[in-house]
PDB file of C-alpha atoms (C1' of nucleotides) in Angstrom:
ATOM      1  CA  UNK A 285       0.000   0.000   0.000  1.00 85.00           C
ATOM      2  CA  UNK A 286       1.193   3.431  -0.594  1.00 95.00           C
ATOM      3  CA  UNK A 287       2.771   5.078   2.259  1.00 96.00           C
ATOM      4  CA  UNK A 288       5.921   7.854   1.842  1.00 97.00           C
ATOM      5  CA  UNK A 289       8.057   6.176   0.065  1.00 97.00           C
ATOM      6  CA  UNK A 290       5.598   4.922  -2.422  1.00 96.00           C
ATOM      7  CA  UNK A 291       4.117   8.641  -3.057  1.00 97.00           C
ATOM      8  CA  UNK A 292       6.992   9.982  -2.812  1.00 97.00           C
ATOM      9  CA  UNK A 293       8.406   7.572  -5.994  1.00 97.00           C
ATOM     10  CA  UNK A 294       4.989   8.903  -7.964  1.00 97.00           C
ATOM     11  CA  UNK A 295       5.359  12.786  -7.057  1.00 97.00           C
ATOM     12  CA  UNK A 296       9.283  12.796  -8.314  1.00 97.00           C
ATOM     13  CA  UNK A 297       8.199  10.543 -11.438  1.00 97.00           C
ATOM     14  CA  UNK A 298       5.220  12.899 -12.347  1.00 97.00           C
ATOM     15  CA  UNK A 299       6.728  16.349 -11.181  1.00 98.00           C
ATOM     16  CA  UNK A 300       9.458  17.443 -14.560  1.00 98.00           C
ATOM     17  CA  UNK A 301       6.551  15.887 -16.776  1.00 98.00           C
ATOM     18  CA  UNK A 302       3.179  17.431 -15.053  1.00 98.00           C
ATOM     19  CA  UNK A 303       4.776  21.221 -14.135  1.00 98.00           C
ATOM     20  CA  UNK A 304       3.507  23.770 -16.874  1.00 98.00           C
ATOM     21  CA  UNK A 305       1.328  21.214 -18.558  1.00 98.00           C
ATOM     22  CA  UNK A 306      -2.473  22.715 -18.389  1.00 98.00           C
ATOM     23  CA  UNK A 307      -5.394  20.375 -17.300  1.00 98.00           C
ATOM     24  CA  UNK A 308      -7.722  20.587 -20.263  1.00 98.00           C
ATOM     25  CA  UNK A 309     -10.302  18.885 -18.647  1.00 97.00           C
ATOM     26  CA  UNK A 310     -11.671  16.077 -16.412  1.00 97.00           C
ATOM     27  CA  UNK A 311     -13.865  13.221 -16.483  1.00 97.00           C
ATOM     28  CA  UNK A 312     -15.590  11.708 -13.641  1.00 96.00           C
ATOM     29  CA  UNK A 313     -16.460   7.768 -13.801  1.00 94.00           C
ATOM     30  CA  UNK A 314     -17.127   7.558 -10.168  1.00 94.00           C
ATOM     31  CA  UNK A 315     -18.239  10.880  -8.828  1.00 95.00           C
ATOM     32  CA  UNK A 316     -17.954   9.931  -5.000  1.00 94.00           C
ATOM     33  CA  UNK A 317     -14.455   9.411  -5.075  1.00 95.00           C
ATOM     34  CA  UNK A 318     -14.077  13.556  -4.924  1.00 96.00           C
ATOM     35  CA  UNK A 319     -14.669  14.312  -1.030  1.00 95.00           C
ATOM     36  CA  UNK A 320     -14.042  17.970  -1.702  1.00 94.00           C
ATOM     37  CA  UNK A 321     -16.087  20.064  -2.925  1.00 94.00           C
ATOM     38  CA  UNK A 322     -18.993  18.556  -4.822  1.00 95.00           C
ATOM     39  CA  UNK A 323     -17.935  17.157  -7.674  1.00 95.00           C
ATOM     40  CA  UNK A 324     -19.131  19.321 -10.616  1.00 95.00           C
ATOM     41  CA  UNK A 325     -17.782  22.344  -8.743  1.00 96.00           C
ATOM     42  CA  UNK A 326     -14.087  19.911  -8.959  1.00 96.00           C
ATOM     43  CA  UNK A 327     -14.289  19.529 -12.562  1.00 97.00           C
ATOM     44  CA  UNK A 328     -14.867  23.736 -12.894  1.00 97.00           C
ATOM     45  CA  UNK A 329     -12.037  24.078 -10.360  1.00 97.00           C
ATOM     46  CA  UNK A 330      -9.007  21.845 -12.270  1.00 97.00           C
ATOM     47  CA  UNK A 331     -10.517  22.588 -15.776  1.00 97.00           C
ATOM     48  CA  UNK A 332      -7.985  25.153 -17.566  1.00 98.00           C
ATOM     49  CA  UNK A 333      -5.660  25.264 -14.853  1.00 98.00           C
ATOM     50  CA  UNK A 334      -1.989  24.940 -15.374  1.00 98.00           C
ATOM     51  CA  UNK A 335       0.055  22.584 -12.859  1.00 98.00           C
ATOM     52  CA  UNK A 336       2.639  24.802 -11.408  1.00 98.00           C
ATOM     53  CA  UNK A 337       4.074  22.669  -9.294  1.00 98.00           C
ATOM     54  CA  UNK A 338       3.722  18.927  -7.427  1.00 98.00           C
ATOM     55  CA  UNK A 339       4.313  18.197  -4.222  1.00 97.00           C
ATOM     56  CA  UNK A 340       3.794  15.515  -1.492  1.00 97.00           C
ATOM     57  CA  UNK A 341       2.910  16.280   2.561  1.00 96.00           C
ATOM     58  CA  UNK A 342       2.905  13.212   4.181  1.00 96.00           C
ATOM     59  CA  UNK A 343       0.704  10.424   2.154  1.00 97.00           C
ATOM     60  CA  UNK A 344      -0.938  13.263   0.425  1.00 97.00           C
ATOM     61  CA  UNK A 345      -0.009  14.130  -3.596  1.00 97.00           C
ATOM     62  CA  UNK A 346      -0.102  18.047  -3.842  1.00 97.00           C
ATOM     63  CA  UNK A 347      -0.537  19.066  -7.490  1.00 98.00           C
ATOM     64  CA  UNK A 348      -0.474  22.990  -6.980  1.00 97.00           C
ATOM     65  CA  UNK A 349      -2.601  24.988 -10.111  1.00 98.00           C
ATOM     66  CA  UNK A 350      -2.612  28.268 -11.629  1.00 97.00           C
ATOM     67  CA  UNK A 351      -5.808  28.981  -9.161  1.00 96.00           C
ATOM     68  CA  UNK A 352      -4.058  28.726  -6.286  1.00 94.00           C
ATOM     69  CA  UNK A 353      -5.700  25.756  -4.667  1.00 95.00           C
ATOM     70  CA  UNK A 354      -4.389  22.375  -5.257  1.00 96.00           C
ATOM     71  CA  UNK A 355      -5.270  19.368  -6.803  1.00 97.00           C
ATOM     72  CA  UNK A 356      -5.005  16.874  -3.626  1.00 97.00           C
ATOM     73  CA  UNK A 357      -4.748  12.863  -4.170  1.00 97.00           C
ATOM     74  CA  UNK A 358      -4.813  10.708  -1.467  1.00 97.00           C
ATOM     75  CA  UNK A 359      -4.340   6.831  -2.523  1.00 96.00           C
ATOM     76  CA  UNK A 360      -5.580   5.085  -0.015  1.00 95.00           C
ATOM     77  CA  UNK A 361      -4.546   1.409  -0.110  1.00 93.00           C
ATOM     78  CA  UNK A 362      -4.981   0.742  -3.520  1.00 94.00           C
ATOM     79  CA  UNK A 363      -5.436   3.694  -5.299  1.00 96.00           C
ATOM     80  CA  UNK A 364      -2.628   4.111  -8.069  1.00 96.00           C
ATOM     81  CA  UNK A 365      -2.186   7.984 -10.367  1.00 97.00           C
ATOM     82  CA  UNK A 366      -0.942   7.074 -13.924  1.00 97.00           C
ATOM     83  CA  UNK A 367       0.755   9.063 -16.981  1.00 97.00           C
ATOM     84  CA  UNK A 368      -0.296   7.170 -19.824  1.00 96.00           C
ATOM     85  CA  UNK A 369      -1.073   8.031 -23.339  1.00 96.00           C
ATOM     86  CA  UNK A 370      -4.098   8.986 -24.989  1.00 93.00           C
ATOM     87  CA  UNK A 371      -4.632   5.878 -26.826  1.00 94.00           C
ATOM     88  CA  UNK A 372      -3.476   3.715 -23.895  1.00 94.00           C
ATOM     89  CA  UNK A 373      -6.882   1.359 -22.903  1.00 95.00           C
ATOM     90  CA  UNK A 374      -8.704   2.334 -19.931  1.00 94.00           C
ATOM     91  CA  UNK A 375      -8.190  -0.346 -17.348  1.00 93.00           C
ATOM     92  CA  UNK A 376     -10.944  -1.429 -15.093  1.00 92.00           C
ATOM     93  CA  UNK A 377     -11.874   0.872 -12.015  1.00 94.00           C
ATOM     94  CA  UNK A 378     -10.491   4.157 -13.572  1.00 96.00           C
ATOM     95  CA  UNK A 379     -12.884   6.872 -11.544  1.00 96.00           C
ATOM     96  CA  UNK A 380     -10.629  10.015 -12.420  1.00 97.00           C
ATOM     97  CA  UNK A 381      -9.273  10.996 -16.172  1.00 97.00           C
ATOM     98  CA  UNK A 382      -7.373  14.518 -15.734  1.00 98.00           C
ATOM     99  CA  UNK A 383      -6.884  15.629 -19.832  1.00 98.00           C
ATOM    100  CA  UNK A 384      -3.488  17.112 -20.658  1.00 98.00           C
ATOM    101  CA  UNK A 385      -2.947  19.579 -23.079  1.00 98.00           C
ATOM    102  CA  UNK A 386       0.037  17.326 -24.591  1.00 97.00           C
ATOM    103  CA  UNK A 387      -2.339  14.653 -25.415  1.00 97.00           C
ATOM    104  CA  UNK A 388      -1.772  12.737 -22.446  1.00 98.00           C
ATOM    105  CA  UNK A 389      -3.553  11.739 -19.504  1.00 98.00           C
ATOM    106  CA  UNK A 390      -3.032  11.100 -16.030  1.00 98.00           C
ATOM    107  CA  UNK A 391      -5.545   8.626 -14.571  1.00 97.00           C
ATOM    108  CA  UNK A 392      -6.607   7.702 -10.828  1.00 97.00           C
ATOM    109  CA  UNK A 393      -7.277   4.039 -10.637  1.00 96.00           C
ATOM    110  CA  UNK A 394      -8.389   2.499  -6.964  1.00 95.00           C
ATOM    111  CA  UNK A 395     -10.000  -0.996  -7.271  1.00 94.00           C
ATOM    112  CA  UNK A 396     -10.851  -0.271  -3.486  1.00 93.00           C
ATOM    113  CA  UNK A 397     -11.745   3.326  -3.696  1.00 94.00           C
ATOM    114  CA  UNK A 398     -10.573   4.300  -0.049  1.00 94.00           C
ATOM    115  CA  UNK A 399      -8.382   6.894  -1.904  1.00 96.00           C
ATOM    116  CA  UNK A 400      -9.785  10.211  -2.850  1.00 96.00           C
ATOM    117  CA  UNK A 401      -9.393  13.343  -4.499  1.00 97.00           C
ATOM    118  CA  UNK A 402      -9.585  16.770  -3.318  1.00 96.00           C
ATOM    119  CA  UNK A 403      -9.483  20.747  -4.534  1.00 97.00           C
ATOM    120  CA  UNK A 404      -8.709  23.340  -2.457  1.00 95.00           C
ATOM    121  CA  UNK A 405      -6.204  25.197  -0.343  1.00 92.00           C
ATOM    122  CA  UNK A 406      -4.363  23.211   2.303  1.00 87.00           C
ATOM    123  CA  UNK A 407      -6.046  25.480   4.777  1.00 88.00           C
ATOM    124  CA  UNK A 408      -9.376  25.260   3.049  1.00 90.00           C
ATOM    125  CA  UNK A 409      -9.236  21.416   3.348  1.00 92.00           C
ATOM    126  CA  UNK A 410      -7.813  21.679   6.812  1.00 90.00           C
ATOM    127  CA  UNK A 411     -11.036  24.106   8.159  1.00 87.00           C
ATOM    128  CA  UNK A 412     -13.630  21.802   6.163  1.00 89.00           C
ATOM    129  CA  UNK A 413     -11.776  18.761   7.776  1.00 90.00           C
ATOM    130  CA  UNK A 414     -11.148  17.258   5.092  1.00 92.00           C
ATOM    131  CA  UNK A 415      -7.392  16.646   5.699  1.00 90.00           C
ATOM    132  CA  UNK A 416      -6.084  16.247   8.947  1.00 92.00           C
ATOM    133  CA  UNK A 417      -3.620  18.477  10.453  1.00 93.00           C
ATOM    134  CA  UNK A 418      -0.540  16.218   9.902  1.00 95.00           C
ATOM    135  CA  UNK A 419       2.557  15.875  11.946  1.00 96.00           C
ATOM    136  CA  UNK A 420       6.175  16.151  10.479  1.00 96.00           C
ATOM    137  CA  UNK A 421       7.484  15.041   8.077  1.00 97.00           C
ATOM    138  CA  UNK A 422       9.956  12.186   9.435  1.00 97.00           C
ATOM    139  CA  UNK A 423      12.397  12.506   6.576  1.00 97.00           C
ATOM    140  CA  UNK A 424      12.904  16.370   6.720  1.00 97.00           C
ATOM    141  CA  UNK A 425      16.413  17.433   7.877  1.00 96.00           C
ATOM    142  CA  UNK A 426      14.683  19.849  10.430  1.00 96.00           C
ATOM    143  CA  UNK A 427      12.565  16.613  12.729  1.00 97.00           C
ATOM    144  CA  UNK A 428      14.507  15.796  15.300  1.00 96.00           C
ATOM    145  CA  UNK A 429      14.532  12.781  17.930  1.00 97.00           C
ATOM    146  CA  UNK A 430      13.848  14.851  20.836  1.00 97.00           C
ATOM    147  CA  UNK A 431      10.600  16.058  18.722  1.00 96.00           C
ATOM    148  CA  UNK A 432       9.685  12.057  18.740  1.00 97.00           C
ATOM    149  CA  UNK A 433      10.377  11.126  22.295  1.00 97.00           C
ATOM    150  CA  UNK A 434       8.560  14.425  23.318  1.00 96.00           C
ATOM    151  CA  UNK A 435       5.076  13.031  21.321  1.00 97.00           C
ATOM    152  CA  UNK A 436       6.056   9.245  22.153  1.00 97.00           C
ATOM    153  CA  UNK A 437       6.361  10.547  26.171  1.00 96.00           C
ATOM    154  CA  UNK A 438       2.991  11.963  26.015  1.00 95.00           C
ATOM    155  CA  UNK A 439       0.894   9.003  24.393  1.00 96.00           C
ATOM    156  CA  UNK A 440      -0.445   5.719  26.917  1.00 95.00           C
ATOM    157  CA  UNK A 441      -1.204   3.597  23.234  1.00 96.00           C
ATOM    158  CA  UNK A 442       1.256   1.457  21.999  1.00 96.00           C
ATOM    159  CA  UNK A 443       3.980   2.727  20.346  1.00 97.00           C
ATOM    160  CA  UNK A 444       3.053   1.165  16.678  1.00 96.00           C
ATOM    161  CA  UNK A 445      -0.393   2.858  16.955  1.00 97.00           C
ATOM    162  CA  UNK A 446       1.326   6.414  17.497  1.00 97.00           C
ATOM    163  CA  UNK A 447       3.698   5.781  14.398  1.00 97.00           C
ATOM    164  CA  UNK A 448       0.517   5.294  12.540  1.00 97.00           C
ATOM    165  CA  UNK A 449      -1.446   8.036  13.269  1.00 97.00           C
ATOM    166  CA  UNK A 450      -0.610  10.974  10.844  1.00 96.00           C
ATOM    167  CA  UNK A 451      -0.936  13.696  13.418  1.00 96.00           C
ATOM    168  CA  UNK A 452       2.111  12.406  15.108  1.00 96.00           C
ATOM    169  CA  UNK A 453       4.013  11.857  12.173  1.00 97.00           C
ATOM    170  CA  UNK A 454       3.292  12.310   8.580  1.00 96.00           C
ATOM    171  CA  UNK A 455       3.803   9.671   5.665  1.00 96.00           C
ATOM    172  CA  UNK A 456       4.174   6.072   8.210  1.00 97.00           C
ATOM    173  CA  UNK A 457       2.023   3.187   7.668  1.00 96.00           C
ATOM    174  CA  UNK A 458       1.728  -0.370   8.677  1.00 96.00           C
ATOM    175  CA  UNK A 459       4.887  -1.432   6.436  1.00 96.00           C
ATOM    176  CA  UNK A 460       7.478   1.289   8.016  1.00 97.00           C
ATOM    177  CA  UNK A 461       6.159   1.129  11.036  1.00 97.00           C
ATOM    178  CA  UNK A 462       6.911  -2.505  11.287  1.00 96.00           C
ATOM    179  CA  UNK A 463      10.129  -1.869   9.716  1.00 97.00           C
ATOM    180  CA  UNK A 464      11.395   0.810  11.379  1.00 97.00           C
ATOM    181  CA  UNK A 465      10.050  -0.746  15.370  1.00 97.00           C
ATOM    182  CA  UNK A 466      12.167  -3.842  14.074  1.00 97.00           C
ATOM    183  CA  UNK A 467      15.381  -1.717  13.210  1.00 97.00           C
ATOM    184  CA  UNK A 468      14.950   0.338  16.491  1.00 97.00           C
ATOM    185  CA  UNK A 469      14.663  -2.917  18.403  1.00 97.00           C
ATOM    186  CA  UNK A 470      11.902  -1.912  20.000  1.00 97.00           C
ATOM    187  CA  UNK A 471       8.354  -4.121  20.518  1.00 97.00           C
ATOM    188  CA  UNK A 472       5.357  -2.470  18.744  1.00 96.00           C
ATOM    189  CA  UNK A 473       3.128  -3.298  21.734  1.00 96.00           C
ATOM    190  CA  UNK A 474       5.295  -1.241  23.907  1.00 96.00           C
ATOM    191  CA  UNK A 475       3.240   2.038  25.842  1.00 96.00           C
ATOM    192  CA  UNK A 476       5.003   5.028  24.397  1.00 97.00           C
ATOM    193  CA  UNK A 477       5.284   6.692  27.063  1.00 96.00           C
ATOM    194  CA  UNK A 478       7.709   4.345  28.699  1.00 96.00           C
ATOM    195  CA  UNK A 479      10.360   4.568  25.616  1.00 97.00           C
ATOM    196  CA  UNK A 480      13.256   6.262  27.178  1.00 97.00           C
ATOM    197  CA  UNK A 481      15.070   8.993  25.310  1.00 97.00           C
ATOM    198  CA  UNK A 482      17.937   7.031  23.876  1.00 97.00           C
ATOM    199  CA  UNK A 483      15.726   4.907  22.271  1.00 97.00           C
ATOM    200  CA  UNK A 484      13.352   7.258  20.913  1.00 97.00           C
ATOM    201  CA  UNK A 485      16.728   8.760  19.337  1.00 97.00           C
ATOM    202  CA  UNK A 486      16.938   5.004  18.083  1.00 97.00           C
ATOM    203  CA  UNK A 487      13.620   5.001  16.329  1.00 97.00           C
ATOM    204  CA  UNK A 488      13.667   8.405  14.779  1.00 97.00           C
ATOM    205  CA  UNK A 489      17.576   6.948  13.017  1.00 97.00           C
ATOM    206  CA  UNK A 490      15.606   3.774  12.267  1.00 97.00           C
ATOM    207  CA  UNK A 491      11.571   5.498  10.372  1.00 97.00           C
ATOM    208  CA  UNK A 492      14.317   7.715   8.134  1.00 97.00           C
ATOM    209  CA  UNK A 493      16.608   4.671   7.147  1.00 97.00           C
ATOM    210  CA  UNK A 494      13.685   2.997   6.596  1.00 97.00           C
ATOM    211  CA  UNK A 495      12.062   5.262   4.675  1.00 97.00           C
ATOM    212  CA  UNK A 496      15.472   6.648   2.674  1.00 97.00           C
ATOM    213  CA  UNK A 497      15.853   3.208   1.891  1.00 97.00           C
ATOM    214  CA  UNK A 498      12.535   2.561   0.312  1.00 97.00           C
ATOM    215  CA  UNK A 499      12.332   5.167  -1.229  1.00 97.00           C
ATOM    216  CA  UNK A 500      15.795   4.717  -2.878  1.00 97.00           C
ATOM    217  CA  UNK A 501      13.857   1.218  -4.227  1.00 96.00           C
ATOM    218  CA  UNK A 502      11.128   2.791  -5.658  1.00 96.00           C
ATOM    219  CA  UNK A 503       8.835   1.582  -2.450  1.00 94.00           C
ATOM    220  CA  UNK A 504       7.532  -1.866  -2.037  1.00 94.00           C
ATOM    221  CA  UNK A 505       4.545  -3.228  -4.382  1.00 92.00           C
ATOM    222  CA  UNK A 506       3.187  -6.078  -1.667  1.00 89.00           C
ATOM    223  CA  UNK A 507       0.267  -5.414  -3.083  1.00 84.00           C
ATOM    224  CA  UNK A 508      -1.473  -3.387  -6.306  1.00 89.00           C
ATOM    225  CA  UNK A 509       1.057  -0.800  -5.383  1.00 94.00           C
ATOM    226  CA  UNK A 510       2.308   0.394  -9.086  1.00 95.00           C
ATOM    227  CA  UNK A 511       4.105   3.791  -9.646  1.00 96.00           C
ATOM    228  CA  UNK A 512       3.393   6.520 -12.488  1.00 96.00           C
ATOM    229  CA  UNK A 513       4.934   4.050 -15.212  1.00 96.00           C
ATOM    230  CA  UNK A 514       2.778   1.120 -13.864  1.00 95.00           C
ATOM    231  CA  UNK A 515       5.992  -0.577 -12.461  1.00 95.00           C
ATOM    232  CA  UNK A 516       6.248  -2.400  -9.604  1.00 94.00           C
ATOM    233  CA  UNK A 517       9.149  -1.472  -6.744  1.00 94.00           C
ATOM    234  CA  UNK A 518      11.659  -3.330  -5.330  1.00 94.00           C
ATOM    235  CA  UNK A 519      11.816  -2.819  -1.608  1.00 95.00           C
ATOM    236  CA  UNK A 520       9.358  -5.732  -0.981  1.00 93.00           C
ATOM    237  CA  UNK A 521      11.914  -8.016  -1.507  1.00 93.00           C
ATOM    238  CA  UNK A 522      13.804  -6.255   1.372  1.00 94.00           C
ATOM    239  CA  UNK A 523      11.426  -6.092   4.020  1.00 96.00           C
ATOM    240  CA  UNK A 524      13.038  -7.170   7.689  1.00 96.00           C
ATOM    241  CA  UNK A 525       9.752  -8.118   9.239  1.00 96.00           C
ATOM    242  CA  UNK A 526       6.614  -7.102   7.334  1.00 96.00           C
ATOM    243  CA  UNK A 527       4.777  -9.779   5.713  1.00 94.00           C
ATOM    244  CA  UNK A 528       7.345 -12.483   7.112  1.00 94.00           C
ATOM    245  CA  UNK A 529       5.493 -13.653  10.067  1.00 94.00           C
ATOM    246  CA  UNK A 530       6.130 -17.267  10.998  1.00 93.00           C
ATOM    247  CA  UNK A 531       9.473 -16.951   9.124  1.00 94.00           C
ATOM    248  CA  UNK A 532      12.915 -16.750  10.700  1.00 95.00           C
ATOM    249  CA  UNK A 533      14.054 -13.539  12.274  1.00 96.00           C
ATOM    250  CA  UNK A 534      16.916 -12.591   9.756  1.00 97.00           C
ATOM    251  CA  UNK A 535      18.498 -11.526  13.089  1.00 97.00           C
ATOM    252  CA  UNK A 536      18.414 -14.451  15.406  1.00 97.00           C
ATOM    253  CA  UNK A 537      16.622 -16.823  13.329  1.00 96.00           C
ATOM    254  CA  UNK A 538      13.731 -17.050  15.720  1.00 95.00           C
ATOM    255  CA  UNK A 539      10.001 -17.288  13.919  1.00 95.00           C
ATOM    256  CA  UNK A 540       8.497 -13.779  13.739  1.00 95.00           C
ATOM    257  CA  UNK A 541       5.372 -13.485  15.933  1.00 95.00           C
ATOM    258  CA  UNK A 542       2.210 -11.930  14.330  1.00 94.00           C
ATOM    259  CA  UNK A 543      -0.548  -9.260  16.738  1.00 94.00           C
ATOM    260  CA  UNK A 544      -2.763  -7.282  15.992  1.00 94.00           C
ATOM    261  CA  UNK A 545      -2.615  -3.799  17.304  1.00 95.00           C
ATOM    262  CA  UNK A 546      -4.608  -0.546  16.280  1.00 93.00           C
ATOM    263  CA  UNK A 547      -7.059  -2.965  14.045  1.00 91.00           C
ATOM    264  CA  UNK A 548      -3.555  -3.562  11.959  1.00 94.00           C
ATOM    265  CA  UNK A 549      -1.064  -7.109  11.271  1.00 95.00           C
ATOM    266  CA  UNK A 550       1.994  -6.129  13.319  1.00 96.00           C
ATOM    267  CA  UNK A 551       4.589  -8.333  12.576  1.00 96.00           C
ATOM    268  CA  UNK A 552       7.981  -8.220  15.011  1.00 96.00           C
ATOM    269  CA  UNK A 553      10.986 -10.708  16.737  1.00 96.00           C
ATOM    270  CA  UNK A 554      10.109 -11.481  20.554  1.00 96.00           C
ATOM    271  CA  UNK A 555      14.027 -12.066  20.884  1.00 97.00           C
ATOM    272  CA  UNK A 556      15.479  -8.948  19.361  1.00 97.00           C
ATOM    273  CA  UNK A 557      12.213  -6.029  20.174  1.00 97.00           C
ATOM    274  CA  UNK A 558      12.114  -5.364  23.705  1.00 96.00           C
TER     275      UNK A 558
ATOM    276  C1'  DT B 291      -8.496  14.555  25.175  1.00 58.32           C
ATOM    277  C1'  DT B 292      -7.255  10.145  23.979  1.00 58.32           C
ATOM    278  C1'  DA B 293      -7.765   5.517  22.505  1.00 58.32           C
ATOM    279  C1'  DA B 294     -10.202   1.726  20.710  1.00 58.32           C
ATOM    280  C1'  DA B 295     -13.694  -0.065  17.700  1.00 58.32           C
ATOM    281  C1'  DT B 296     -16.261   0.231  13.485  1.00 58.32           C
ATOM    282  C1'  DT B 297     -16.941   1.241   8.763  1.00 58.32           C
ATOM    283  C1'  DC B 298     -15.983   1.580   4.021  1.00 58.32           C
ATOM    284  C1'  DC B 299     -14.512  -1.564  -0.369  1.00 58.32           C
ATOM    285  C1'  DT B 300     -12.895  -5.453  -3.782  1.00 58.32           C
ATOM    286  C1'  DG B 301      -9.476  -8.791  -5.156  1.00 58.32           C
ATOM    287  C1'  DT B 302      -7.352 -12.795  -3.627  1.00 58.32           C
ATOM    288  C1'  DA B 303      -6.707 -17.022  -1.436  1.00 58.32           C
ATOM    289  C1'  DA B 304      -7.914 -20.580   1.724  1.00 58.32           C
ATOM    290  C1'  DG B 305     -11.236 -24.055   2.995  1.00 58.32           C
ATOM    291  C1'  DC B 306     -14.929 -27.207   2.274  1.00 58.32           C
TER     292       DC B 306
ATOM    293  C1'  DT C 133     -14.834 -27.214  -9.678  1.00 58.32           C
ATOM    294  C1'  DG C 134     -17.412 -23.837  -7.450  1.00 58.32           C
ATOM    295  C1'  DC C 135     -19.040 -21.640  -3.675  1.00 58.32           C
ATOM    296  C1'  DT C 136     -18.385 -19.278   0.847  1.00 58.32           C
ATOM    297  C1'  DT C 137     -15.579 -16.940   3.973  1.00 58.32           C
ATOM    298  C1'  DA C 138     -11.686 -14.536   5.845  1.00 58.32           C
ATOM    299  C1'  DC C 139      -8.349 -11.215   5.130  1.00 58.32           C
ATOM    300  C1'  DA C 140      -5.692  -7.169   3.525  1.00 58.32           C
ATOM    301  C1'  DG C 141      -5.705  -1.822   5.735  1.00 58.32           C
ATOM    302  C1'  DG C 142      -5.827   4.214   5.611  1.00 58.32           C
ATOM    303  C1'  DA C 143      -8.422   7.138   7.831  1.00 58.32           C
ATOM    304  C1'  DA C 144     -13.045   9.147   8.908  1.00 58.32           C
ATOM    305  C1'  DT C 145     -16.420   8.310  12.142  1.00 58.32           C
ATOM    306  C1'  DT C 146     -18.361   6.535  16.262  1.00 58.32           C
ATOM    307  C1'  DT C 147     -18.121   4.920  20.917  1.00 58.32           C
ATOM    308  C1'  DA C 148     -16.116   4.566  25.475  1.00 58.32           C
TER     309       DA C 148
END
DNA sequence: TTAAATTCCTGTAAGC
DNA sequence: TGCTTACAGGAATTTA
């Protein structure tokens, strides 16, 4: 599923051939998947616009027009945002055809439809709640561990569910969070609160290794993940602990115990996450 | 305020 | 073989 890595592969893929290009229209095959505003008012609002720029802010796609406001694609688990050509077939469970004025077209596919797409400022989207107010962004330069271990110190859930939840920090889900808690050493079911500041330094060095790495794969396709091209990653074939329970630890060779925490597979070594 | 549970959705795979 | 069922999970919403 897409997290970071993953959108951040499709942003730098689509950015040098999306910026100046003008959206000459758009075509809705499944109307609800636009959350924001209605969507005949979305169609007006991206029709004639040139992209200026595109941009990502934690598992969010930020394709900023001419207008002002931005084109906003979240992918949900399955969604995927293609750059194909005019004449390429429409595959099944295309809800979103965006019209370029170089003949191409850049499609939003989600078998699963728990993506969606948005228009509007970041603050208008933010006021009509329709985009949470997200936490840092993990692999900026300027987040630092003592910024983690001050939001881990003040939660009481487990530790995984705070590195999923967006307003803590932006861009993690269930693969990197598994990942990175398996790097760090540290068990997913752990309280928060009770990490102590070296190791919090520990898991902030661990979610941007992770996520560097990833993203220097292209992300991980364990499932429909696909990026602009319609190619698959390669950091699935990487993965420490994700996916891998009952196999060995590739640490201490132990199986790899499977719970479920925060309604999500969690997937870690009893001998080496304490 | 926070945390946990529920809901949305379809493709895939396991089980009978 | 064909049907049923469980499972995958991001995040909004609901409940505690």
């Amino acid at each position: 599923m897409p997290e970071l890595p993953e959108v951040e592969t499709i942003v730098a893929d689509l950015r040098p051939h999306l910026v100046g290009r003008t959206i000459v229209r758009c075509e809705l095959s499944f109307p609800t998947i636009v959350r924001h505003p209605e969507p005949e008012e979305f169609i007006d609002a991206v029709a004639g616009m040139q992209i200026e720029s595109v941009g990502r802010r934690g598992k969010y796609i930020l394709i900023r027009l001419s207008s002002d406001v931005a084109l906003v694609v979240h992918l949900g688990m399955t969604g995927q945002l293609r750059l194909l050509d005019e004449v390429a077939p429409l595959e099944k469970h295309t809800h979103a055809v965006f019209f370029l004025d170089d003949g191409r077209q850049l499609r939003y596919r989600d078998p699963r439809r728990f993506g969606r797409l948005l228009v509007g400022s970041e603050e208008a989207l933010l006021i009509a709640k329709k985009m949470p107010r997200l936490g840092p962004e993990p692999i900026d330069a300027s987040w630092e561990a003592e910024q983690l271990y001050r939001e881990l110190r003040r939660r009481r859930a487990p530790l995984k569910a705070v590195l999923l939840d967006q307003r803590a920090i932006a861009g993690v889900g269930n693969i990197y969070a598994d990942e990175s808690l398996h790097r760090a050493g540290l068990r997913p079911t752990r309280v928060a609160s009770t990490v102590s500041r070296k190791s919090a330094r520990r898991l902030h060095e661990s979610l941007r290794e992770s996520l560097q790495v990833a993203i220097a794969n292209r992300g991980s396709s364990v499932d429909t993940y696909r990026d602009a091209w319609g190619e698959v990653g390669a950091q699935q074939e990487k993965l420490l602990v994700y996916g891998r329970a009952g196999e060995p630890c590739f640490t201490c060779g132990r199986p790899l115990t499977s719970v479920r925490i925060a309604g999500r597979t969690t997937v870690y070594c009893r001998r080496c996450q304490h």
